[in-house]
Amino acid sequence: HGPPAPAVSVPAPDVAGLTAAEAKAALDRAGLRIRPSVGSAAPNAANAHRVQSQTPAAGSPVAAGSEVKVVLFAAAAAVETAR
């Protein structure tokens, strides 16, 4: 039988700025799983519910099938209304 095969590592995709669904799709394609959490309020409405940061960082080698922690912006604290 021999020794077990070494774990296959893949580079973590860069998911910063993506929506949660887009980030999950990118991680799925890479053979990784998403572990989302909510971080600070978004600086503006356009960034609400988008990826604020990820661990491990984009491009870092991660074992195939492992989790990438993704922090999503919460809803924007104050949304300006157009006049």
Tab-separated table of C-alpha atoms in Angstrom:
chain	number	residue	atom	x	y	z
A	1	HIS	CA	0.000	0.000	0.000
A	2	GLY	CA	2.790	2.491	0.775
A	3	PRO	CA	2.553	5.871	2.457
A	4	PRO	CA	-0.610	7.951	2.095
A	5	ALA	CA	-0.644	10.405	-0.795
A	6	PRO	CA	0.309	13.927	0.249
A	7	ALA	CA	-2.585	16.342	0.597
A	8	VAL	CA	-3.226	18.257	-2.573
A	9	SER	CA	-2.948	21.982	-2.036
A	10	VAL	CA	-4.586	24.629	-4.164
A	11	PRO	CA	-4.085	28.404	-4.139
A	12	ALA	CA	-6.864	30.222	-2.285
A	13	PRO	CA	-8.850	32.247	-4.821
A	14	ASP	CA	-9.105	36.003	-4.289
A	15	VAL	CA	-12.722	36.561	-3.224
A	16	ALA	CA	-12.349	40.102	-1.790
A	17	GLY	CA	-15.182	42.355	-2.944
A	18	LEU	CA	-17.355	39.499	-4.190
A	19	THR	CA	-20.851	38.773	-2.893
A	20	ALA	CA	-21.251	35.779	-0.589
A	21	ALA	CA	-22.742	33.734	-3.459
A	22	GLU	CA	-19.917	34.672	-5.844
A	23	ALA	CA	-17.307	33.851	-3.195
A	24	LYS	CA	-18.923	30.470	-2.511
A	25	ALA	CA	-18.962	29.685	-6.250
A	26	ALA	CA	-15.274	30.645	-6.629
A	27	LEU	CA	-14.302	28.501	-3.635
A	28	ASP	CA	-16.436	25.597	-4.897
A	29	ARG	CA	-14.594	25.740	-8.243
A	30	ALA	CA	-11.271	25.583	-6.380
A	31	GLY	CA	-12.439	22.558	-4.352
A	32	LEU	CA	-12.673	24.569	-1.125
A	33	ARG	CA	-15.449	25.326	1.337
A	34	ILE	CA	-16.630	28.719	2.557
A	35	ARG	CA	-16.940	29.603	6.253
A	36	PRO	CA	-18.690	32.967	6.260
A	37	SER	CA	-18.973	35.409	9.136
A	38	VAL	CA	-20.117	39.012	9.386
A	39	GLY	CA	-17.656	41.772	10.162
A	40	SER	CA	-17.935	45.538	10.390
A	41	ALA	CA	-20.493	47.744	8.680
A	42	ALA	CA	-19.823	48.437	5.016
A	43	PRO	CA	-18.418	51.885	4.156
A	44	ASN	CA	-21.249	52.288	1.646
A	45	ALA	CA	-24.312	50.439	0.380
A	46	ALA	CA	-22.440	49.062	-2.654
A	47	ASN	CA	-20.139	47.049	-0.367
A	48	ALA	CA	-22.859	45.689	1.923
A	49	HIS	CA	-22.767	41.885	2.126
A	50	ARG	CA	-19.560	41.688	0.079
A	51	VAL	CA	-16.328	40.011	1.181
A	52	GLN	CA	-14.268	42.259	3.467
A	53	SER	CA	-11.392	39.820	4.105
A	54	GLN	CA	-10.428	36.167	3.865
A	55	THR	CA	-8.170	33.735	5.721
A	56	PRO	CA	-5.930	32.323	4.352
A	57	ALA	CA	-4.988	35.174	2.035
A	58	ALA	CA	-5.538	34.976	-1.717
A	59	GLY	CA	-2.871	32.876	-3.407
A	60	SER	CA	-1.883	31.052	-0.209
A	61	PRO	CA	-1.700	27.277	-0.590
A	62	VAL	CA	-4.560	25.517	1.201
A	63	ALA	CA	-5.373	21.828	1.366
A	64	ALA	CA	-8.063	20.852	-1.132
A	65	GLY	CA	-11.406	20.438	0.613
A	66	SER	CA	-10.505	22.743	3.511
A	67	GLU	CA	-12.331	25.860	4.645
A	68	VAL	CA	-11.563	29.457	3.765
A	69	LYS	CA	-12.838	31.912	6.369
A	70	VAL	CA	-14.597	34.798	4.682
A	71	VAL	CA	-15.655	37.961	6.539
A	72	LEU	CA	-18.561	39.795	4.927
A	73	PHE	CA	-19.405	43.449	5.437
A	74	ALA	CA	-22.635	43.983	7.350
A	75	ALA	CA	-25.227	46.351	5.914
A	76	ALA	CA	-24.020	49.924	5.545
A	77	ALA	CA	-24.350	51.891	8.778
A	78	ALA	CA	-25.941	54.940	7.189
A	79	VAL	CA	-27.247	55.021	3.663
A	80	GLU	CA	-27.455	58.436	2.036
A	81	THR	CA	-30.658	59.021	0.136
A	82	ALA	CA	-30.482	60.683	-3.245
A	83	ARG	CA	-32.312	64.007	-3.404
